[in-house]
Amino acid sequence: MNPKSGATHHGRQNADEATHAVQYDIYLVGVGGQGVLTIGDLIAEAAMAKGLPVNFYPTKGMAQRGGSVTVQVRIGREVIGPQMPEGQADLVVAMERSEALKAIRFAREGSDFLLYGHVWEPTKVMLGRADYPTLDQVRETLEGAGARLHYLDPADLPRRDGARLPANVYVLGAAVGCTTLGEILDPEAVAEVVTSRWERYAAVNEAAFRAGLEASADGT
C-alpha cells in the first residue's frame, strides 16, 4: 500500500512537488533506555536530508525507570500539530510488547506495525498483581485494527565480537527494509545518517542497520 499523498505546500510544478507530496506519519513507542528517541531522530534526519519537511515530537516519562517513551515523526508537511489522531499512522514501531498494545489505536487500516518483542515486566506483573500481554493477544488486536504485523524476535538480534548489536538501529533497518518507510527513504541514505552520527561506532551501527534490512520480520 502506498503512503498517503496530498497537495504540495507551495504548489511547485517540478521534482520537488513529488517529494513534498509525500505525507507519512510514524508513531514509535517503547520504554526508557531502548533508544526509541534515537530511532525517531535518525528517521527525521534522513527525511530532512532528502528535502522533506519533518515534524518531530518526542514524549518521555520516567525513562530511566523503564517508563513509556513515545515519538511522533510526521513527514511531508511544513507545520503540523504534535497530536497525531488515532488511526492515522502509516507505520507504528513498538520496541516492547505491552507498549505495543497501547500504540495499536494509532495504526490506520492497512498500515505497517513493526514489533520488536522485548518484554519489560512492570512491578505489578512481577508481583503477580497484573497480567502481561501475550504475543497472540497483540496479534489478535492488530488483526482487529487491520494493520500488518512485522515481528522481530529479540533472540534473533545478531552479535558482533560477542556483543549484541544495538537493537534500536537494528529495528530501524528492519523498518526501512520491511515496511513502506522504505518507499520514502532510501536505505543507503539512512545508512549514511546512521554511520555519520557516531563515527567512533560507525562499523557496529552499520552492521546493526544492515542486519535489520535483511531481517525476516513476519507476523509469526
PDB file of N, CA and C in Angstrom, residues 100-196:
ATOM      1  N   ALA A 100       3.228  -2.012  22.884  1.00  0.00           N
ATOM      2  CA  ALA A 100       2.632  -2.180  21.566  1.00  0.00           C
ATOM      3  C   ALA A 100       1.114  -2.099  21.638  1.00  0.00           C
ATOM      4  N   LEU A 101       0.531  -2.707  22.661  1.00  0.00           N
ATOM      5  CA  LEU A 101      -0.928  -2.668  22.795  1.00  0.00           C
ATOM      6  C   LEU A 101      -1.441  -1.241  22.920  1.00  0.00           C
ATOM      7  N   LYS A 102      -0.693  -0.392  23.610  1.00  0.00           N
ATOM      8  CA  LYS A 102      -1.109   0.999  23.789  1.00  0.00           C
ATOM      9  C   LYS A 102      -1.058   1.779  22.473  1.00  0.00           C
ATOM     10  N   ALA A 103      -0.208   1.312  21.568  1.00  0.00           N
ATOM     11  CA  ALA A 103       0.016   2.056  20.329  1.00  0.00           C
ATOM     12  C   ALA A 103      -0.884   1.619  19.182  1.00  0.00           C
ATOM     13  N   ILE A 104      -1.547   0.486  19.330  1.00  0.00           N
ATOM     14  CA  ILE A 104      -2.334  -0.052  18.214  1.00  0.00           C
ATOM     15  C   ILE A 104      -3.410   0.921  17.764  1.00  0.00           C
ATOM     16  N   ARG A 105      -3.963   1.692  18.683  1.00  0.00           N
ATOM     17  CA  ARG A 105      -5.045   2.605  18.308  1.00  0.00           C
ATOM     18  C   ARG A 105      -4.603   3.679  17.330  1.00  0.00           C
ATOM     19  N   PHE A 106      -3.295   3.888  17.205  1.00  0.00           N
ATOM     20  CA  PHE A 106      -2.802   4.903  16.270  1.00  0.00           C
ATOM     21  C   PHE A 106      -2.627   4.354  14.858  1.00  0.00           C
ATOM     22  N   ALA A 107      -2.622   3.036  14.695  1.00  0.00           N
ATOM     23  CA  ALA A 107      -2.394   2.434  13.382  1.00  0.00           C
ATOM     24  C   ALA A 107      -3.639   2.553  12.515  1.00  0.00           C
ATOM     25  N   ARG A 108      -3.458   3.025  11.302  1.00  0.00           N
ATOM     26  CA  ARG A 108      -4.593   3.079  10.391  1.00  0.00           C
ATOM     27  C   ARG A 108      -4.769   1.719   9.726  1.00  0.00           C
ATOM     28  N   GLU A 109      -5.934   1.470   9.166  1.00  0.00           N
ATOM     29  CA  GLU A 109      -6.186   0.214   8.481  1.00  0.00           C
ATOM     30  C   GLU A 109      -5.239   0.069   7.291  1.00  0.00           C
ATOM     31  N   GLY A 110      -4.587  -1.082   7.188  1.00  0.00           N
ATOM     32  CA  GLY A 110      -3.648  -1.321   6.109  1.00  0.00           C
ATOM     33  C   GLY A 110      -2.240  -0.841   6.380  1.00  0.00           C
ATOM     34  N   SER A 111      -1.994  -0.288   7.556  1.00  0.00           N
ATOM     35  CA  SER A 111      -0.670   0.232   7.884  1.00  0.00           C
ATOM     36  C   SER A 111       0.265  -0.897   8.320  1.00  0.00           C
ATOM     37  N   ASP A 112       1.538  -0.552   8.478  1.00  0.00           N
ATOM     38  CA  ASP A 112       2.540  -1.492   8.973  1.00  0.00           C
ATOM     39  C   ASP A 112       2.730  -1.305  10.472  1.00  0.00           C
ATOM     40  N   PHE A 113       2.879  -2.418  11.173  1.00  0.00           N
ATOM     41  CA  PHE A 113       3.129  -2.391  12.613  1.00  0.00           C
ATOM     42  C   PHE A 113       4.333  -3.284  12.872  1.00  0.00           C
ATOM     43  N   LEU A 114       5.457  -2.654  13.192  1.00  0.00           N
ATOM     44  CA  LEU A 114       6.707  -3.379  13.427  1.00  0.00           C
ATOM     45  C   LEU A 114       6.908  -3.539  14.929  1.00  0.00           C
ATOM     46  N   LEU A 115       6.942  -4.777  15.388  1.00  0.00           N
ATOM     47  CA  LEU A 115       7.090  -5.063  16.814  1.00  0.00           C
ATOM     48  C   LEU A 115       8.396  -5.795  17.086  1.00  0.00           C
ATOM     49  N   TYR A 116       9.223  -5.171  17.906  1.00  0.00           N
ATOM     50  CA  TYR A 116      10.403  -5.838  18.466  1.00  0.00           C
ATOM     51  C   TYR A 116       9.959  -6.363  19.825  1.00  0.00           C
ATOM     52  N   GLY A 117       9.922  -7.694  19.956  1.00  0.00           N
ATOM     53  CA  GLY A 117       9.204  -8.305  21.066  1.00  0.00           C
ATOM     54  C   GLY A 117       9.898  -8.325  22.411  1.00  0.00           C
ATOM     55  N   HIS A 118      10.592  -7.256  22.756  1.00  0.00           N
ATOM     56  CA  HIS A 118      11.219  -7.155  24.082  1.00  0.00           C
ATOM     57  C   HIS A 118      10.148  -7.142  25.167  1.00  0.00           C
ATOM     58  N   VAL A 119      10.442  -7.799  26.287  1.00  0.00           N
ATOM     59  CA  VAL A 119       9.499  -7.860  27.410  1.00  0.00           C
ATOM     60  C   VAL A 119      10.087  -7.108  28.603  1.00  0.00           C
ATOM     61  N   TRP A 120       9.352  -6.091  29.053  1.00  0.00           N
ATOM     62  CA  TRP A 120       9.722  -5.348  30.259  1.00  0.00           C
ATOM     63  C   TRP A 120       8.527  -5.443  31.205  1.00  0.00           C
ATOM     64  N   GLU A 121       8.651  -6.291  32.212  1.00  0.00           N
ATOM     65  CA  GLU A 121       7.531  -6.525  33.110  1.00  0.00           C
ATOM     66  C   GLU A 121       7.455  -5.446  34.190  1.00  0.00           C
ATOM     67  N   PRO A 122       6.330  -4.717  34.255  1.00  0.00           N
ATOM     68  CA  PRO A 122       6.152  -3.734  35.326  1.00  0.00           C
ATOM     69  C   PRO A 122       6.109  -4.412  36.697  1.00  0.00           C
ATOM     70  N   THR A 123       6.249  -3.623  37.732  1.00  0.00           N
ATOM     71  CA  THR A 123       6.273  -4.158  39.087  1.00  0.00           C
ATOM     72  C   THR A 123       5.031  -4.984  39.394  1.00  0.00           C
ATOM     73  N   LYS A 124       3.855  -4.504  38.980  1.00  0.00           N
ATOM     74  CA  LYS A 124       2.617  -5.233  39.266  1.00  0.00           C
ATOM     75  C   LYS A 124       2.621  -6.622  38.637  1.00  0.00           C
ATOM     76  N   VAL A 125       3.209  -6.733  37.454  1.00  0.00           N
ATOM     77  CA  VAL A 125       3.287  -8.033  36.799  1.00  0.00           C
ATOM     78  C   VAL A 125       4.242  -8.949  37.557  1.00  0.00           C
ATOM     79  N   MET A 126       5.381  -8.410  37.946  1.00  0.00           N
ATOM     80  CA  MET A 126       6.363  -9.215  38.675  1.00  0.00           C
ATOM     81  C   MET A 126       5.820  -9.688  40.016  1.00  0.00           C
ATOM     82  N   LEU A 127       4.932  -8.900  40.622  1.00  0.00           N
ATOM     83  CA  LEU A 127       4.331  -9.271  41.910  1.00  0.00           C
ATOM     84  C   LEU A 127       3.081 -10.124  41.749  1.00  0.00           C
ATOM     85  N   GLY A 128       2.727 -10.416  40.500  1.00  0.00           N
ATOM     86  CA  GLY A 128       1.559 -11.240  40.253  1.00  0.00           C
ATOM     87  C   GLY A 128       0.238 -10.521  40.394  1.00  0.00           C
ATOM     88  N   ARG A 129       0.249  -9.208  40.359  1.00  0.00           N
ATOM     89  CA  ARG A 129      -0.965  -8.408  40.523  1.00  0.00           C
ATOM     90  C   ARG A 129      -1.584  -7.989  39.189  1.00  0.00           C
ATOM     91  N   ALA A 130      -0.899  -8.290  38.117  1.00  0.00           N
ATOM     92  CA  ALA A 130      -1.415  -7.942  36.791  1.00  0.00           C
ATOM     93  C   ALA A 130      -0.863  -8.939  35.780  1.00  0.00           C
ATOM     94  N   ASP A 131      -1.565  -9.062  34.667  1.00  0.00           N
ATOM     95  CA  ASP A 131      -1.127  -9.963  33.606  1.00  0.00           C
ATOM     96  C   ASP A 131      -0.317  -9.192  32.572  1.00  0.00           C
ATOM     97  N   TYR A 132       0.593  -9.900  31.948  1.00  0.00           N
ATOM     98  CA  TYR A 132       1.371  -9.318  30.863  1.00  0.00           C
ATOM     99  C   TYR A 132       0.821  -9.861  29.551  1.00  0.00           C
ATOM    100  N   PRO A 133       0.639  -9.023  28.533  1.00  0.00           N
ATOM    101  CA  PRO A 133       0.022  -9.485  27.285  1.00  0.00           C
ATOM    102  C   PRO A 133       0.885 -10.502  26.549  1.00  0.00           C
ATOM    103  N   THR A 134       0.213 -11.490  25.996  1.00  0.00           N
ATOM    104  CA  THR A 134       0.916 -12.471  25.168  1.00  0.00           C
ATOM    105  C   THR A 134       1.061 -11.929  23.750  1.00  0.00           C
ATOM    106  N   LEU A 135       1.948 -12.543  22.983  1.00  0.00           N
ATOM    107  CA  LEU A 135       2.110 -12.152  21.591  1.00  0.00           C
ATOM    108  C   LEU A 135       0.823 -12.407  20.814  1.00  0.00           C
ATOM    109  N   ASP A 136       0.125 -13.489  21.154  1.00  0.00           N
ATOM    110  CA  ASP A 136      -1.148 -13.783  20.489  1.00  0.00           C
ATOM    111  C   ASP A 136      -2.171 -12.675  20.729  1.00  0.00           C
ATOM    112  N   GLN A 137      -2.197 -12.120  21.935  1.00  0.00           N
ATOM    113  CA  GLN A 137      -3.123 -11.023  22.222  1.00  0.00           C
ATOM    114  C   GLN A 137      -2.799  -9.796  21.381  1.00  0.00           C
ATOM    115  N   VAL A 138      -1.525  -9.491  21.254  1.00  0.00           N
ATOM    116  CA  VAL A 138      -1.119  -8.356  20.419  1.00  0.00           C
ATOM    117  C   VAL A 138      -1.513  -8.610  18.976  1.00  0.00           C
ATOM    118  N   ARG A 139      -1.245  -9.825  18.494  1.00  0.00           N
ATOM    119  CA  ARG A 139      -1.567 -10.160  17.108  1.00  0.00           C
ATOM    120  C   ARG A 139      -3.067 -10.046  16.842  1.00  0.00           C
ATOM    121  N   GLU A 140      -3.881 -10.569  17.743  1.00  0.00           N
ATOM    122  CA  GLU A 140      -5.331 -10.529  17.554  1.00  0.00           C
ATOM    123  C   GLU A 140      -5.859  -9.101  17.560  1.00  0.00           C
ATOM    124  N   THR A 141      -5.319  -8.271  18.437  1.00  0.00           N
ATOM    125  CA  THR A 141      -5.748  -6.874  18.485  1.00  0.00           C
ATOM    126  C   THR A 141      -5.356  -6.141  17.205  1.00  0.00           C
ATOM    127  N   LEU A 142      -4.169  -6.441  16.698  1.00  0.00           N
ATOM    128  CA  LEU A 142      -3.719  -5.839  15.449  1.00  0.00           C
ATOM    129  C   LEU A 142      -4.597  -6.270  14.283  1.00  0.00           C
ATOM    130  N   GLU A 143      -4.965  -7.535  14.259  1.00  0.00           N
ATOM    131  CA  GLU A 143      -5.834  -8.010  13.183  1.00  0.00           C
ATOM    132  C   GLU A 143      -7.160  -7.270  13.205  1.00  0.00           C
ATOM    133  N   GLY A 144      -7.670  -7.003  14.404  1.00  0.00           N
ATOM    134  CA  GLY A 144      -8.914  -6.256  14.513  1.00  0.00           C
ATOM    135  C   GLY A 144      -8.792  -4.834  14.005  1.00  0.00           C
ATOM    136  N   ALA A 145      -7.579  -4.275  14.122  1.00  0.00           N
ATOM    137  CA  ALA A 145      -7.343  -2.908  13.651  1.00  0.00           C
ATOM    138  C   ALA A 145      -7.017  -2.870  12.161  1.00  0.00           C
ATOM    139  N   GLY A 146      -6.793  -4.025  11.554  1.00  0.00           N
ATOM    140  CA  GLY A 146      -6.489  -4.079  10.122  1.00  0.00           C
ATOM    141  C   GLY A 146      -5.068  -3.714   9.772  1.00  0.00           C
ATOM    142  N   ALA A 147      -4.143  -3.793  10.748  1.00  0.00           N
ATOM    143  CA  ALA A 147      -2.738  -3.467  10.486  1.00  0.00           C
ATOM    144  C   ALA A 147      -1.947  -4.736  10.198  1.00  0.00           C
ATOM    145  N   ARG A 148      -0.826  -4.581   9.484  1.00  0.00           N
ATOM    146  CA  ARG A 148       0.050  -5.699   9.149  1.00  0.00           C
ATOM    147  C   ARG A 148       1.162  -5.815  10.185  1.00  0.00           C
ATOM    148  N   LEU A 149       1.252  -6.951  10.839  1.00  0.00           N
ATOM    149  CA  LEU A 149       2.283  -7.159  11.849  1.00  0.00           C
ATOM    150  C   LEU A 149       3.573  -7.657  11.217  1.00  0.00           C
ATOM    151  N   HIS A 150       4.678  -7.011  11.577  1.00  0.00           N
ATOM    152  CA  HIS A 150       6.024  -7.471  11.248  1.00  0.00           C
ATOM    153  C   HIS A 150       6.721  -7.691  12.588  1.00  0.00           C
ATOM    154  N   TYR A 151       7.066  -8.929  12.874  1.00  0.00           N
ATOM    155  CA  TYR A 151       7.586  -9.250  14.208  1.00  0.00           C
ATOM    156  C   TYR A 151       9.072  -9.567  14.165  1.00  0.00           C
ATOM    157  N   LEU A 152       9.814  -8.961  15.097  1.00  0.00           N
ATOM    158  CA  LEU A 152      11.237  -9.239  15.269  1.00  0.00           C
ATOM    159  C   LEU A 152      11.438  -9.878  16.639  1.00  0.00           C
ATOM    160  N   ASP A 153      11.983 -11.079  16.655  1.00  0.00           N
ATOM    161  CA  ASP A 153      12.259 -11.770  17.906  1.00  0.00           C
ATOM    162  C   ASP A 153      13.594 -11.270  18.473  1.00  0.00           C
ATOM    163  N   PRO A 154      13.610 -10.736  19.690  1.00  0.00           N
ATOM    164  CA  PRO A 154      14.874 -10.264  20.270  1.00  0.00           C
ATOM    165  C   PRO A 154      15.956 -11.325  20.323  1.00  0.00           C
ATOM    166  N   ALA A 155      15.556 -12.606  20.382  1.00  0.00           N
ATOM    167  CA  ALA A 155      16.542 -13.686  20.406  1.00  0.00           C
ATOM    168  C   ALA A 155      17.343 -13.749  19.108  1.00  0.00           C
ATOM    169  N   ASP A 156      16.805 -13.146  18.038  1.00  0.00           N
ATOM    170  CA  ASP A 156      17.480 -13.166  16.742  1.00  0.00           C
ATOM    171  C   ASP A 156      18.395 -11.957  16.535  1.00  0.00           C
ATOM    172  N   LEU A 157      18.483 -11.082  17.534  1.00  0.00           N
ATOM    173  CA  LEU A 157      19.355  -9.916  17.395  1.00  0.00           C
ATOM    174  C   LEU A 157      20.793 -10.385  17.229  1.00  0.00           C
ATOM    175  N   PRO A 158      21.443 -10.017  16.114  1.00  0.00           N
ATOM    176  CA  PRO A 158      22.799 -10.529  15.850  1.00  0.00           C
ATOM    177  C   PRO A 158      23.838 -10.003  16.835  1.00  0.00           C
ATOM    178  N   ARG A 159      24.959 -10.695  16.850  1.00  0.00           N
ATOM    179  CA  ARG A 159      26.097 -10.303  17.682  1.00  0.00           C
ATOM    180  C   ARG A 159      27.279  -9.934  16.799  1.00  0.00           C
ATOM    181  N   ARG A 160      28.144  -9.124  17.366  1.00  0.00           N
ATOM    182  CA  ARG A 160      29.396  -8.759  16.700  1.00  0.00           C
ATOM    183  C   ARG A 160      30.486  -8.779  17.768  1.00  0.00           C
ATOM    184  N   ASP A 161      31.509  -9.565  17.553  1.00  0.00           N
ATOM    185  CA  ASP A 161      32.589  -9.722  18.531  1.00  0.00           C
ATOM    186  C   ASP A 161      32.048 -10.106  19.904  1.00  0.00           C
ATOM    187  N   GLY A 162      31.024 -10.948  19.907  1.00  0.00           N
ATOM    188  CA  GLY A 162      30.483 -11.456  21.154  1.00  0.00           C
ATOM    189  C   GLY A 162      29.436 -10.593  21.814  1.00  0.00           C
ATOM    190  N   ALA A 163      29.245  -9.370  21.337  1.00  0.00           N
ATOM    191  CA  ALA A 163      28.270  -8.454  21.939  1.00  0.00           C
ATOM    192  C   ALA A 163      27.085  -8.259  20.991  1.00  0.00           C
ATOM    193  N   ARG A 164      25.906  -8.113  21.576  1.00  0.00           N
ATOM    194  CA  ARG A 164      24.721  -7.882  20.755  1.00  0.00           C
ATOM    195  C   ARG A 164      24.804  -6.522  20.071  1.00  0.00           C
ATOM    196  N   LEU A 165      24.348  -6.467  18.836  1.00  0.00           N
ATOM    197  CA  LEU A 165      24.308  -5.203  18.116  1.00  0.00           C
ATOM    198  C   LEU A 165      23.219  -4.300  18.710  1.00  0.00           C
ATOM    199  N   PRO A 166      23.308  -2.990  18.500  1.00  0.00           N
ATOM    200  CA  PRO A 166      22.301  -2.077  19.048  1.00  0.00           C
ATOM    201  C   PRO A 166      20.910  -2.396  18.510  1.00  0.00           C
ATOM    202  N   ALA A 167      19.986  -2.694  19.419  1.00  0.00           N
ATOM    203  CA  ALA A 167      18.649  -3.128  18.999  1.00  0.00           C
ATOM    204  C   ALA A 167      17.901  -2.024  18.276  1.00  0.00           C
ATOM    205  N   ASN A 168      18.076  -0.776  18.704  1.00  0.00           N
ATOM    206  CA  ASN A 168      17.304   0.292  18.071  1.00  0.00           C
ATOM    207  C   ASN A 168      17.737   0.529  16.629  1.00  0.00           C
ATOM    208  N   VAL A 169      19.023   0.430  16.341  1.00  0.00           N
ATOM    209  CA  VAL A 169      19.493   0.600  14.968  1.00  0.00           C
ATOM    210  C   VAL A 169      19.089  -0.602  14.117  1.00  0.00           C
ATOM    211  N   TYR A 170      19.099  -1.767  14.714  1.00  0.00           N
ATOM    212  CA  TYR A 170      18.617  -2.981  14.044  1.00  0.00           C
ATOM    213  C   TYR A 170      17.147  -2.839  13.660  1.00  0.00           C
ATOM    214  N   VAL A 171      16.333  -2.349  14.582  1.00  0.00           N
ATOM    215  CA  VAL A 171      14.909  -2.148  14.312  1.00  0.00           C
ATOM    216  C   VAL A 171      14.709  -1.087  13.231  1.00  0.00           C
ATOM    217  N   LEU A 172      15.513  -0.024  13.260  1.00  0.00           N
ATOM    218  CA  LEU A 172      15.434   0.993  12.210  1.00  0.00           C
ATOM    219  C   LEU A 172      15.696   0.363  10.846  1.00  0.00           C
ATOM    220  N   GLY A 173      16.708  -0.500  10.759  1.00  0.00           N
ATOM    221  CA  GLY A 173      16.984  -1.180   9.498  1.00  0.00           C
ATOM    222  C   GLY A 173      15.808  -2.009   9.034  1.00  0.00           C
ATOM    223  N   ALA A 174      15.178  -2.716   9.979  1.00  0.00           N
ATOM    224  CA  ALA A 174      14.018  -3.531   9.624  1.00  0.00           C
ATOM    225  C   ALA A 174      12.860  -2.668   9.164  1.00  0.00           C
ATOM    226  N   ALA A 175      12.687  -1.513   9.787  1.00  0.00           N
ATOM    227  CA  ALA A 175      11.610  -0.604   9.382  1.00  0.00           C
ATOM    228  C   ALA A 175      11.795  -0.141   7.943  1.00  0.00           C
ATOM    229  N   VAL A 176      13.034   0.153   7.578  1.00  0.00           N
ATOM    230  CA  VAL A 176      13.315   0.579   6.209  1.00  0.00           C
ATOM    231  C   VAL A 176      13.196  -0.596   5.240  1.00  0.00           C
ATOM    232  N   GLY A 177      13.596  -1.789   5.703  1.00  0.00           N
ATOM    233  CA  GLY A 177      13.623  -2.939   4.813  1.00  0.00           C
ATOM    234  C   GLY A 177      12.305  -3.678   4.659  1.00  0.00           C
ATOM    235  N   CYS A 178      11.432  -3.605   5.679  1.00  0.00           N
ATOM    236  CA  CYS A 178      10.231  -4.451   5.692  1.00  0.00           C
ATOM    237  C   CYS A 178       8.919  -3.684   5.556  1.00  0.00           C
ATOM    238  N   THR A 179       8.943  -2.373   5.666  1.00  0.00           N
ATOM    239  CA  THR A 179       7.700  -1.603   5.673  1.00  0.00           C
ATOM    240  C   THR A 179       7.721  -0.537   4.582  1.00  0.00           C
ATOM    241  N   THR A 180       6.630   0.190   4.489  1.00  0.00           N
ATOM    242  CA  THR A 180       6.531   1.248   3.478  1.00  0.00           C
ATOM    243  C   THR A 180       7.464   2.424   3.743  1.00  0.00           C
ATOM    244  N   LEU A 181       8.113   2.456   4.894  1.00  0.00           N
ATOM    245  CA  LEU A 181       9.109   3.506   5.122  1.00  0.00           C
ATOM    246  C   LEU A 181      10.201   3.444   4.066  1.00  0.00           C
ATOM    247  N   GLY A 182      10.482   2.225   3.575  1.00  0.00           N
ATOM    248  CA  GLY A 182      11.490   2.063   2.532  1.00  0.00           C
ATOM    249  C   GLY A 182      11.104   2.684   1.211  1.00  0.00           C
ATOM    250  N   GLU A 183       9.811   3.024   1.036  1.00  0.00           N
ATOM    251  CA  GLU A 183       9.370   3.742  -0.158  1.00  0.00           C
ATOM    252  C   GLU A 183       9.600   5.240  -0.020  1.00  0.00           C
ATOM    253  N   ILE A 184       9.798   5.685   1.213  1.00  0.00           N
ATOM    254  CA  ILE A 184      10.005   7.111   1.488  1.00  0.00           C
ATOM    255  C   ILE A 184      11.489   7.443   1.573  1.00  0.00           C
ATOM    256  N   LEU A 185      12.242   6.583   2.243  1.00  0.00           N
ATOM    257  CA  LEU A 185      13.659   6.831   2.493  1.00  0.00           C
ATOM    258  C   LEU A 185      14.514   5.747   1.865  1.00  0.00           C
ATOM    259  N   ASP A 186      15.547   6.160   1.127  1.00  0.00           N
ATOM    260  CA  ASP A 186      16.466   5.222   0.511  1.00  0.00           C
ATOM    261  C   ASP A 186      17.348   4.573   1.582  1.00  0.00           C
ATOM    262  N   PRO A 187      17.463   3.252   1.587  1.00  0.00           N
ATOM    263  CA  PRO A 187      18.256   2.578   2.621  1.00  0.00           C
ATOM    264  C   PRO A 187      19.691   3.084   2.727  1.00  0.00           C
ATOM    265  N   GLU A 188      20.314   3.360   1.599  1.00  0.00           N
ATOM    266  CA  GLU A 188      21.701   3.822   1.651  1.00  0.00           C
ATOM    267  C   GLU A 188      21.805   5.221   2.259  1.00  0.00           C
ATOM    268  N   ALA A 189      20.806   6.041   2.014  1.00  0.00           N
ATOM    269  CA  ALA A 189      20.811   7.378   2.614  1.00  0.00           C
ATOM    270  C   ALA A 189      20.639   7.285   4.127  1.00  0.00           C
ATOM    271  N   VAL A 190      19.786   6.368   4.584  1.00  0.00           N
ATOM    272  CA  VAL A 190      19.617   6.179   6.027  1.00  0.00           C
ATOM    273  C   VAL A 190      20.892   5.611   6.636  1.00  0.00           C
ATOM    274  N   ALA A 191      21.528   4.674   5.943  1.00  0.00           N
ATOM    275  CA  ALA A 191      22.782   4.107   6.431  1.00  0.00           C
ATOM    276  C   ALA A 191      23.835   5.198   6.607  1.00  0.00           C
ATOM    277  N   GLU A 192      23.869   6.162   5.695  1.00  0.00           N
ATOM    278  CA  GLU A 192      24.816   7.271   5.803  1.00  0.00           C
ATOM    279  C   GLU A 192      24.546   8.112   7.039  1.00  0.00           C
ATOM    280  N   VAL A 193      23.278   8.355   7.319  1.00  0.00           N
ATOM    281  CA  VAL A 193      22.919   9.108   8.522  1.00  0.00           C
ATOM    282  C   VAL A 193      23.355   8.347   9.770  1.00  0.00           C
ATOM    283  N   VAL A 194      23.112   7.048   9.781  1.00  0.00           N
ATOM    284  CA  VAL A 194      23.453   6.222  10.936  1.00  0.00           C
ATOM    285  C   VAL A 194      24.956   6.218  11.193  1.00  0.00           C
ATOM    286  N   THR A 195      25.747   6.011  10.159  1.00  0.00           N
ATOM    287  CA  THR A 195      27.194   5.893  10.349  1.00  0.00           C
ATOM    288  C   THR A 195      27.853   7.232  10.646  1.00  0.00           C
ATOM    289  N   SER A 196      27.290   8.319  10.151  1.00  0.00           N
ATOM    290  CA  SER A 196      27.890   9.626  10.389  1.00  0.00           C
ATOM    291  C   SER A 196      27.519  10.201  11.756  1.00  0.00           C
TER     292      SER A 196
END
